[in-house]
């Protein structure tokens, strides 16, 4: 059966002539001589496209469009206004209300077919985009299925600086940090990752050895995806390349922000921001308070200072009632107050 077209037009000659032409072209047409009948027929037949005059008795084209948009069954049906040359201002109003296109009377058969087919193509494209959005998750599930799952206990190294990258990593559950280690033994954390995050992709994308180390901050379930599979998906799936371009861009911004903080923020401010960062990354907080678990050394690496300095700052924050401590857990009493800590 051909696609269904509803023609709502009070001029008998235009209405019947348009229907005849479309019938000959293989469409199934329905006609209505004014808006009220047109709305009833739209709900009854659910056409693939609606052609509607603007100026009509009973219910004009604007009213028809309004009612179509209000009803979930008809809201997504392509809607084309039929307008006279003297009604250009009316046509603009219709487009602002959500009409998809317009035909100016008198129009020839070719203009009619082009307008309708254009609407069908855009509707099909919209459906394809929606379907592809739904298939994005499937693509990433396929990619993850290429990998091998492994359990990694707390404080275990996953890869080290200058190693050749052989895998993309995905965290099913757990916590991972990336960091630089200096000759004097100091560490500087460069990234935090948790459930649902990929890591280790920067060196893979650049084709260079790892520029940092990676280790777990808690017992973790990790999937190792072979480099060859990752590169294949990166090159052949737009959703994958778009995802990792976005991640690379975010990493550049985050590292730039970190360098600015190291250069211009006080240690007090950096410790406060590090606590907030860990809370927002690892804690499922729904209120202004939460509890995080991170060692003094790991927090020092994140801030870029000595662990003794971290101890002093945490003691100060506890005295100021910004945090409390229970064993190795840090209870943040107010995230907002930590965010507002001055230099």
PDB file of N, CA, C and O in Angstrom, residues 166-234:
ATOM      1  N   UNK A 166      49.028  -1.823  24.715  1.00  0.00           N
ATOM      2  CA  UNK A 166      48.501  -2.990  24.006  1.00  0.00           C
ATOM      3  C   UNK A 166      47.000  -3.166  24.205  1.00  0.00           C
ATOM      4  O   UNK A 166      46.374  -3.970  23.523  1.00  0.00           O
ATOM      5  N   UNK A 167      46.425  -2.414  25.161  1.00  0.00           N
ATOM      6  CA  UNK A 167      45.011  -2.589  25.482  1.00  0.00           C
ATOM      7  C   UNK A 167      44.323  -1.251  25.757  1.00  0.00           C
ATOM      8  O   UNK A 167      44.962  -0.290  26.185  1.00  0.00           O
ATOM      9  N   UNK A 168      43.034  -1.227  25.494  1.00  0.00           N
ATOM     10  CA  UNK A 168      42.136  -0.202  26.022  1.00  0.00           C
ATOM     11  C   UNK A 168      41.500  -0.824  27.258  1.00  0.00           C
ATOM     12  O   UNK A 168      41.176  -2.018  27.263  1.00  0.00           O
ATOM     13  N   UNK A 169      41.321  -0.028  28.313  1.00  0.00           N
ATOM     14  CA  UNK A 169      40.772  -0.560  29.559  1.00  0.00           C
ATOM     15  C   UNK A 169      39.401   0.037  29.850  1.00  0.00           C
ATOM     16  O   UNK A 169      39.175   1.234  29.622  1.00  0.00           O
ATOM     17  N   UNK A 170      38.507  -0.816  30.375  1.00  0.00           N
ATOM     18  CA  UNK A 170      37.166  -0.385  30.758  1.00  0.00           C
ATOM     19  C   UNK A 170      36.890  -0.882  32.167  1.00  0.00           C
ATOM     20  O   UNK A 170      37.135  -2.057  32.483  1.00  0.00           O
ATOM     21  N   UNK A 171      36.401   0.016  33.029  1.00  0.00           N
ATOM     22  CA  UNK A 171      36.135  -0.351  34.418  1.00  0.00           C
ATOM     23  C   UNK A 171      34.678  -0.779  34.569  1.00  0.00           C
ATOM     24  O   UNK A 171      33.764   0.033  34.413  1.00  0.00           O
ATOM     25  N   UNK A 172      34.475  -2.057  34.840  1.00  0.00           N
ATOM     26  CA  UNK A 172      33.133  -2.556  35.132  1.00  0.00           C
ATOM     27  C   UNK A 172      32.728  -2.087  36.526  1.00  0.00           C
ATOM     28  O   UNK A 172      31.624  -1.590  36.746  1.00  0.00           O
ATOM     29  N   UNK A 173      33.656  -2.223  37.456  1.00  0.00           N
ATOM     30  CA  UNK A 173      33.431  -1.784  38.830  1.00  0.00           C
ATOM     31  C   UNK A 173      34.769  -1.524  39.484  1.00  0.00           C
ATOM     32  O   UNK A 173      35.696  -2.326  39.341  1.00  0.00           O
ATOM     33  N   UNK A 174      34.881  -0.391  40.172  1.00  0.00           N
ATOM     34  CA  UNK A 174      36.130  -0.104  40.868  1.00  0.00           C
ATOM     35  C   UNK A 174      36.597   1.331  40.712  1.00  0.00           C
ATOM     36  O   UNK A 174      35.849   2.197  40.251  1.00  0.00           O
ATOM     37  N   UNK A 175      37.858   1.548  41.090  1.00  0.00           N
ATOM     38  CA  UNK A 175      38.450   2.881  41.043  1.00  0.00           C
ATOM     39  C   UNK A 175      39.899   2.763  40.575  1.00  0.00           C
ATOM     40  O   UNK A 175      40.633   1.890  41.041  1.00  0.00           O
ATOM     41  N   UNK A 176      40.281   3.651  39.663  1.00  0.00           N
ATOM     42  CA  UNK A 176      41.634   3.637  39.102  1.00  0.00           C
ATOM     43  C   UNK A 176      42.154   5.063  39.035  1.00  0.00           C
ATOM     44  O   UNK A 176      41.388   6.003  38.799  1.00  0.00           O
ATOM     45  N   UNK A 177      43.454   5.212  39.257  1.00  0.00           N
ATOM     46  CA  UNK A 177      44.085   6.520  39.075  1.00  0.00           C
ATOM     47  C   UNK A 177      45.193   6.390  38.048  1.00  0.00           C
ATOM     48  O   UNK A 177      45.805   5.326  37.885  1.00  0.00           O
ATOM     49  N   UNK A 178      45.452   7.461  37.318  1.00  0.00           N
ATOM     50  CA  UNK A 178      46.655   7.564  36.492  1.00  0.00           C
ATOM     51  C   UNK A 178      47.533   8.624  37.128  1.00  0.00           C
ATOM     52  O   UNK A 178      47.027   9.591  37.717  1.00  0.00           O
ATOM     53  N   UNK A 179      48.857   8.448  37.026  1.00  0.00           N
ATOM     54  CA  UNK A 179      49.747   9.350  37.749  1.00  0.00           C
ATOM     55  C   UNK A 179      51.146   9.340  37.138  1.00  0.00           C
ATOM     56  O   UNK A 179      51.547   8.402  36.445  1.00  0.00           O
ATOM     57  N   UNK A 180      51.870  10.424  37.422  1.00  0.00           N
ATOM     58  CA  UNK A 180      53.285  10.538  37.056  1.00  0.00           C
ATOM     59  C   UNK A 180      54.117  10.323  38.315  1.00  0.00           C
ATOM     60  O   UNK A 180      53.763  10.796  39.394  1.00  0.00           O
ATOM     61  N   UNK A 181      55.216   9.584  38.186  1.00  0.00           N
ATOM     62  CA  UNK A 181      56.128   9.400  39.319  1.00  0.00           C
ATOM     63  C   UNK A 181      57.469  10.069  38.979  1.00  0.00           C
ATOM     64  O   UNK A 181      58.056   9.821  37.922  1.00  0.00           O
ATOM     65  N   UNK A 182      57.926  10.928  39.877  1.00  0.00           N
ATOM     66  CA  UNK A 182      59.164  11.669  39.641  1.00  0.00           C
ATOM     67  C   UNK A 182      60.353  10.956  40.285  1.00  0.00           C
ATOM     68  O   UNK A 182      60.189  10.064  41.124  1.00  0.00           O
ATOM     69  N   UNK A 183      61.558  11.362  39.893  1.00  0.00           N
ATOM     70  CA  UNK A 183      62.773  10.689  40.356  1.00  0.00           C
ATOM     71  C   UNK A 183      62.955  10.754  41.861  1.00  0.00           C
ATOM     72  O   UNK A 183      63.566   9.871  42.458  1.00  0.00           O
ATOM     73  N   UNK A 184      62.437  11.812  42.481  1.00  0.00           N
ATOM     74  CA  UNK A 184      62.572  11.938  43.937  1.00  0.00           C
ATOM     75  C   UNK A 184      61.499  11.149  44.689  1.00  0.00           C
ATOM     76  O   UNK A 184      61.395  11.228  45.916  1.00  0.00           O
ATOM     77  N   UNK A 185      60.668  10.380  43.954  1.00  0.00           N
ATOM     78  CA  UNK A 185      59.657   9.546  44.601  1.00  0.00           C
ATOM     79  C   UNK A 185      58.282  10.180  44.690  1.00  0.00           C
ATOM     80  O   UNK A 185      57.301   9.508  45.037  1.00  0.00           O
ATOM     81  N   UNK A 186      58.180  11.465  44.387  1.00  0.00           N
ATOM     82  CA  UNK A 186      56.882  12.137  44.459  1.00  0.00           C
ATOM     83  C   UNK A 186      55.970  11.666  43.333  1.00  0.00           C
ATOM     84  O   UNK A 186      56.442  11.282  42.268  1.00  0.00           O
ATOM     85  N   UNK A 187      54.665  11.721  43.603  1.00  0.00           N
ATOM     86  CA  UNK A 187      53.672  11.370  42.596  1.00  0.00           C
ATOM     87  C   UNK A 187      52.747  12.554  42.336  1.00  0.00           C
ATOM     88  O   UNK A 187      52.489  13.358  43.232  1.00  0.00           O
ATOM     89  N   UNK A 188      52.243  12.626  41.097  1.00  0.00           N
ATOM     90  CA  UNK A 188      51.228  13.611  40.753  1.00  0.00           C
ATOM     91  C   UNK A 188      50.141  12.899  39.956  1.00  0.00           C
ATOM     92  O   UNK A 188      50.389  12.384  38.863  1.00  0.00           O
ATOM     93  N   UNK A 189      48.956  12.832  40.531  1.00  0.00           N
ATOM     94  CA  UNK A 189      47.849  12.163  39.844  1.00  0.00           C
ATOM     95  C   UNK A 189      47.379  12.988  38.663  1.00  0.00           C
ATOM     96  O   UNK A 189      47.265  14.212  38.743  1.00  0.00           O
ATOM     97  N   UNK A 190      47.077  12.302  37.560  1.00  0.00           N
ATOM     98  CA  UNK A 190      46.624  12.995  36.360  1.00  0.00           C
ATOM     99  C   UNK A 190      45.181  12.671  35.997  1.00  0.00           C
ATOM    100  O   UNK A 190      44.578  13.338  35.157  1.00  0.00           O
ATOM    101  N   UNK A 191      44.609  11.628  36.632  1.00  0.00           N
ATOM    102  CA  UNK A 191      43.226  11.284  36.314  1.00  0.00           C
ATOM    103  C   UNK A 191      42.642  10.299  37.299  1.00  0.00           C
ATOM    104  O   UNK A 191      43.357   9.486  37.893  1.00  0.00           O
ATOM    105  N   UNK A 192      41.316  10.376  37.477  1.00  0.00           N
ATOM    106  CA  UNK A 192      40.582   9.438  38.318  1.00  0.00           C
ATOM    107  C   UNK A 192      39.490   8.797  37.463  1.00  0.00           C
ATOM    108  O   UNK A 192      38.803   9.489  36.707  1.00  0.00           O
ATOM    109  N   UNK A 193      39.303   7.492  37.606  1.00  0.00           N
ATOM    110  CA  UNK A 193      38.329   6.768  36.795  1.00  0.00           C
ATOM    111  C   UNK A 193      37.545   5.804  37.676  1.00  0.00           C
ATOM    112  O   UNK A 193      38.079   5.273  38.652  1.00  0.00           O
ATOM    113  N   UNK A 194      36.292   5.581  37.311  1.00  0.00           N
ATOM    114  CA  UNK A 194      35.460   4.668  38.099  1.00  0.00           C
ATOM    115  C   UNK A 194      34.519   3.895  37.175  1.00  0.00           C
ATOM    116  O   UNK A 194      34.726   3.851  35.965  1.00  0.00           O
ATOM    117  N   UNK A 195      33.480   3.268  37.773  1.00  0.00           N
ATOM    118  CA  UNK A 195      32.555   2.410  37.028  1.00  0.00           C
ATOM    119  C   UNK A 195      32.093   3.063  35.722  1.00  0.00           C
ATOM    120  O   UNK A 195      31.601   4.189  35.730  1.00  0.00           O
ATOM    121  N   UNK A 196      32.249   2.330  34.603  1.00  0.00           N
ATOM    122  CA  UNK A 196      31.761   2.832  33.328  1.00  0.00           C
ATOM    123  C   UNK A 196      32.756   3.682  32.555  1.00  0.00           C
ATOM    124  O   UNK A 196      32.440   4.149  31.452  1.00  0.00           O
ATOM    125  N   UNK A 197      33.963   3.879  33.103  1.00  0.00           N
ATOM    126  CA  UNK A 197      34.961   4.719  32.433  1.00  0.00           C
ATOM    127  C   UNK A 197      35.932   3.868  31.612  1.00  0.00           C
ATOM    128  O   UNK A 197      36.301   2.759  32.009  1.00  0.00           O
ATOM    129  N   UNK A 198      36.372   4.439  30.477  1.00  0.00           N
ATOM    130  CA  UNK A 198      37.497   3.899  29.723  1.00  0.00           C
ATOM    131  C   UNK A 198      38.761   4.641  30.165  1.00  0.00           C
ATOM    132  O   UNK A 198      38.700   5.817  30.530  1.00  0.00           O
ATOM    133  N   UNK A 199      39.908   3.979  30.112  1.00  0.00           N
ATOM    134  CA  UNK A 199      41.181   4.676  30.334  1.00  0.00           C
ATOM    135  C   UNK A 199      42.273   3.972  29.533  1.00  0.00           C
ATOM    136  O   UNK A 199      42.090   2.865  29.033  1.00  0.00           O
ATOM    137  N   UNK A 200      43.404   4.677  29.400  1.00  0.00           N
ATOM    138  CA  UNK A 200      44.525   4.130  28.642  1.00  0.00           C
ATOM    139  C   UNK A 200      44.427   4.367  27.153  1.00  0.00           C
ATOM    140  O   UNK A 200      45.202   3.805  26.366  1.00  0.00           O
ATOM    141  N   UNK A 201      43.483   5.223  26.728  1.00  0.00           N
ATOM    142  CA  UNK A 201      43.248   5.421  25.293  1.00  0.00           C
ATOM    143  C   UNK A 201      44.108   6.526  24.679  1.00  0.00           C
ATOM    144  O   UNK A 201      44.286   6.559  23.461  1.00  0.00           O
ATOM    145  N   UNK A 202      44.658   7.431  25.502  1.00  0.00           N
ATOM    146  CA  UNK A 202      45.430   8.541  24.938  1.00  0.00           C
ATOM    147  C   UNK A 202      46.642   8.042  24.154  1.00  0.00           C
ATOM    148  O   UNK A 202      46.886   8.460  23.026  1.00  0.00           O
ATOM    149  N   UNK A 203      47.400   7.142  24.766  1.00  0.00           N
ATOM    150  CA  UNK A 203      48.595   6.618  24.099  1.00  0.00           C
ATOM    151  C   UNK A 203      48.226   5.755  22.896  1.00  0.00           C
ATOM    152  O   UNK A 203      48.917   5.768  21.874  1.00  0.00           O
ATOM    153  N   UNK A 204      47.115   4.996  23.006  1.00  0.00           N
ATOM    154  CA  UNK A 204      46.661   4.195  21.871  1.00  0.00           C
ATOM    155  C   UNK A 204      46.324   5.084  20.689  1.00  0.00           C
ATOM    156  O   UNK A 204      46.701   4.807  19.545  1.00  0.00           O
ATOM    157  N   UNK A 205      45.594   6.170  20.946  1.00  0.00           N
ATOM    158  CA  UNK A 205      45.182   7.069  19.868  1.00  0.00           C
ATOM    159  C   UNK A 205      46.376   7.796  19.250  1.00  0.00           C
ATOM    160  O   UNK A 205      46.394   8.073  18.047  1.00  0.00           O
ATOM    161  N   UNK A 206      47.378   8.106  20.074  1.00  0.00           N
ATOM    162  CA  UNK A 206      48.548   8.841  19.584  1.00  0.00           C
ATOM    163  C   UNK A 206      49.634   7.920  19.033  1.00  0.00           C
ATOM    164  O   UNK A 206      50.584   8.387  18.400  1.00  0.00           O
ATOM    165  N   UNK A 207      49.526   6.620  19.307  1.00  0.00           N
ATOM    166  CA  UNK A 207      50.531   5.676  18.830  1.00  0.00           C
ATOM    167  C   UNK A 207      51.877   5.849  19.496  1.00  0.00           C
ATOM    168  O   UNK A 207      52.924   5.674  18.865  1.00  0.00           O
ATOM    169  N   UNK A 208      51.866   6.191  20.797  1.00  0.00           N
ATOM    170  CA  UNK A 208      53.106   6.419  21.542  1.00  0.00           C
ATOM    171  C   UNK A 208      53.066   5.618  22.839  1.00  0.00           C
ATOM    172  O   UNK A 208      51.993   5.191  23.286  1.00  0.00           O
ATOM    173  N   UNK A 209      54.230   5.393  23.492  1.00  0.00           N
ATOM    174  CA  UNK A 209      54.241   4.682  24.782  1.00  0.00           C
ATOM    175  C   UNK A 209      53.444   5.449  25.840  1.00  0.00           C
ATOM    176  O   UNK A 209      53.206   6.655  25.718  1.00  0.00           O
ATOM    177  N   UNK A 210      53.056   4.748  26.903  1.00  0.00           N
ATOM    178  CA  UNK A 210      52.325   5.396  27.990  1.00  0.00           C
ATOM    179  C   UNK A 210      53.158   6.535  28.574  1.00  0.00           C
ATOM    180  O   UNK A 210      54.346   6.374  28.839  1.00  0.00           O
ATOM    181  N   UNK A 211      52.511   7.666  28.791  1.00  0.00           N
ATOM    182  CA  UNK A 211      53.193   8.825  29.375  1.00  0.00           C
ATOM    183  C   UNK A 211      52.965   8.908  30.879  1.00  0.00           C
ATOM    184  O   UNK A 211      53.420   9.839  31.533  1.00  0.00           O
ATOM    185  N   UNK A 212      52.247   7.896  31.442  1.00  0.00           N
ATOM    186  CA  UNK A 212      51.918   7.910  32.861  1.00  0.00           C
ATOM    187  C   UNK A 212      51.708   6.475  33.328  1.00  0.00           C
ATOM    188  O   UNK A 212      51.763   5.538  32.531  1.00  0.00           O
ATOM    189  N   UNK A 213      51.486   6.322  34.597  1.00  0.00           N
ATOM    190  CA  UNK A 213      51.214   5.020  35.188  1.00  0.00           C
ATOM    191  C   UNK A 213      49.732   4.913  35.531  1.00  0.00           C
ATOM    192  O   UNK A 213      49.044   5.930  35.671  1.00  0.00           O
ATOM    193  N   UNK A 214      49.255   3.685  35.700  1.00  0.00           N
ATOM    194  CA  UNK A 214      47.874   3.470  36.123  1.00  0.00           C
ATOM    195  C   UNK A 214      47.854   2.403  37.206  1.00  0.00           C
ATOM    196  O   UNK A 214      48.555   1.391  37.111  1.00  0.00           O
ATOM    197  N   UNK A 215      47.051   2.648  38.263  1.00  0.00           N
ATOM    198  CA  UNK A 215      46.946   1.693  39.362  1.00  0.00           C
ATOM    199  C   UNK A 215      45.555   1.785  39.973  1.00  0.00           C
ATOM    200  O   UNK A 215      44.871   2.809  39.858  1.00  0.00           O
ATOM    201  N   UNK A 216      45.141   0.726  40.624  1.00  0.00           N
ATOM    202  CA  UNK A 216      43.822   0.714  41.258  1.00  0.00           C
ATOM    203  C   UNK A 216      43.856   1.457  42.588  1.00  0.00           C
ATOM    204  O   UNK A 216      44.847   1.409  43.321  1.00  0.00           O
ATOM    205  N   UNK A 217      42.746   2.115  42.897  1.00  0.00           N
ATOM    206  CA  UNK A 217      42.556   2.748  44.202  1.00  0.00           C
ATOM    207  C   UNK A 217      41.642   1.895  45.071  1.00  0.00           C
ATOM    208  O   UNK A 217      41.457   2.166  46.257  1.00  0.00           O
ATOM    209  N   UNK A 218      41.042   0.876  44.478  1.00  0.00           N
ATOM    210  CA  UNK A 218      40.181  -0.076  45.181  1.00  0.00           C
ATOM    211  C   UNK A 218      40.137  -1.337  44.336  1.00  0.00           C
ATOM    212  O   UNK A 218      40.494  -1.320  43.156  1.00  0.00           O
ATOM    213  N   UNK A 219      39.728  -2.414  44.923  1.00  0.00           N
ATOM    214  CA  UNK A 219      39.583  -3.651  44.155  1.00  0.00           C
ATOM    215  C   UNK A 219      38.641  -3.406  42.982  1.00  0.00           C
ATOM    216  O   UNK A 219      37.563  -2.829  43.158  1.00  0.00           O
ATOM    217  N   UNK A 220      39.042  -3.839  41.805  1.00  0.00           N
ATOM    218  CA  UNK A 220      38.316  -3.455  40.589  1.00  0.00           C
ATOM    219  C   UNK A 220      38.116  -4.626  39.637  1.00  0.00           C
ATOM    220  O   UNK A 220      38.918  -5.567  39.614  1.00  0.00           O
ATOM    221  N   UNK A 221      37.024  -4.549  38.879  1.00  0.00           N
ATOM    222  CA  UNK A 221      36.771  -5.466  37.771  1.00  0.00           C
ATOM    223  C   UNK A 221      37.016  -4.683  36.486  1.00  0.00           C
ATOM    224  O   UNK A 221      36.345  -3.679  36.227  1.00  0.00           O
ATOM    225  N   UNK A 222      37.979  -5.125  35.700  1.00  0.00           N
ATOM    226  CA  UNK A 222      38.418  -4.370  34.527  1.00  0.00           C
ATOM    227  C   UNK A 222      38.377  -5.260  33.285  1.00  0.00           C
ATOM    228  O   UNK A 222      38.692  -6.450  33.351  1.00  0.00           O
ATOM    229  N   UNK A 223      37.979  -4.674  32.160  1.00  0.00           N
ATOM    230  CA  UNK A 223      38.026  -5.387  30.875  1.00  0.00           C
ATOM    231  C   UNK A 223      39.197  -4.839  30.060  1.00  0.00           C
ATOM    232  O   UNK A 223      39.322  -3.620  29.876  1.00  0.00           O
ATOM    233  N   UNK A 224      40.063  -5.742  29.591  1.00  0.00           N
ATOM    234  CA  UNK A 224      41.180  -5.379  28.717  1.00  0.00           C
ATOM    235  C   UNK A 224      40.783  -5.652  27.273  1.00  0.00           C
ATOM    236  O   UNK A 224      40.549  -6.802  26.890  1.00  0.00           O
ATOM    237  N   UNK A 225      40.695  -4.596  26.475  1.00  0.00           N
ATOM    238  CA  UNK A 225      40.288  -4.737  25.074  1.00  0.00           C
ATOM    239  C   UNK A 225      41.535  -4.620  24.194  1.00  0.00           C
ATOM    240  O   UNK A 225      42.248  -3.614  24.268  1.00  0.00           O
ATOM    241  N   UNK A 226      41.838  -5.618  23.386  1.00  0.00           N
ATOM    242  CA  UNK A 226      43.058  -5.569  22.557  1.00  0.00           C
ATOM    243  C   UNK A 226      43.110  -4.325  21.676  1.00  0.00           C
ATOM    244  O   UNK A 226      42.085  -3.855  21.163  1.00  0.00           O
ATOM    245  N   UNK A 227      44.304  -3.814  21.520  1.00  0.00           N
ATOM    246  CA  UNK A 227      44.543  -2.609  20.717  1.00  0.00           C
ATOM    247  C   UNK A 227      43.975  -2.747  19.305  1.00  0.00           C
ATOM    248  O   UNK A 227      43.358  -1.811  18.787  1.00  0.00           O
ATOM    249  N   UNK A 228      44.166  -3.907  18.675  1.00  0.00           N
ATOM    250  CA  UNK A 228      43.706  -4.081  17.288  1.00  0.00           C
ATOM    251  C   UNK A 228      42.188  -3.942  17.176  1.00  0.00           C
ATOM    252  O   UNK A 228      41.678  -3.337  16.236  1.00  0.00           O
ATOM    253  N   UNK A 229      41.465  -4.495  18.155  1.00  0.00           N
ATOM    254  CA  UNK A 229      40.004  -4.386  18.142  1.00  0.00           C
ATOM    255  C   UNK A 229      39.559  -2.952  18.369  1.00  0.00           C
ATOM    256  O   UNK A 229      38.637  -2.459  17.710  1.00  0.00           O
ATOM    257  N   UNK A 230      40.220  -2.277  19.312  1.00  0.00           N
ATOM    258  CA  UNK A 230      39.875  -0.873  19.580  1.00  0.00           C
ATOM    259  C   UNK A 230      40.096  -0.015  18.348  1.00  0.00           C
ATOM    260  O   UNK A 230      39.229   0.791  17.970  1.00  0.00           O
ATOM    261  N   UNK A 231      41.248  -0.177  17.674  1.00  0.00           N
ATOM    262  CA  UNK A 231      41.551   0.640  16.507  1.00  0.00           C
ATOM    263  C   UNK A 231      40.574   0.363  15.363  1.00  0.00           C
ATOM    264  O   UNK A 231      40.177   1.275  14.631  1.00  0.00           O
ATOM    265  N   UNK A 232      40.146  -0.893  15.234  1.00  0.00           N
ATOM    266  CA  UNK A 232      39.175  -1.245  14.192  1.00  0.00           C
ATOM    267  C   UNK A 232      37.853  -0.516  14.438  1.00  0.00           C
ATOM    268  O   UNK A 232      37.265   0.048  13.517  1.00  0.00           O
ATOM    269  N   UNK A 233      37.385  -0.542  15.675  1.00  0.00           N
ATOM    270  CA  UNK A 233      36.120   0.128  16.006  1.00  0.00           C
ATOM    271  C   UNK A 233      36.263   1.645  15.921  1.00  0.00           C
ATOM    272  O   UNK A 233      35.331   2.345  15.519  1.00  0.00           O
ATOM    273  N   UNK A 234      37.428   2.158  16.290  1.00  0.00           N
ATOM    274  CA  UNK A 234      37.670   3.592  16.229  1.00  0.00           C
ATOM    275  C   UNK A 234      37.590   4.097  14.793  1.00  0.00           C
ATOM    276  O   UNK A 234      37.057   5.185  14.525  1.00  0.00           O
TER     277      UNK A 234
END
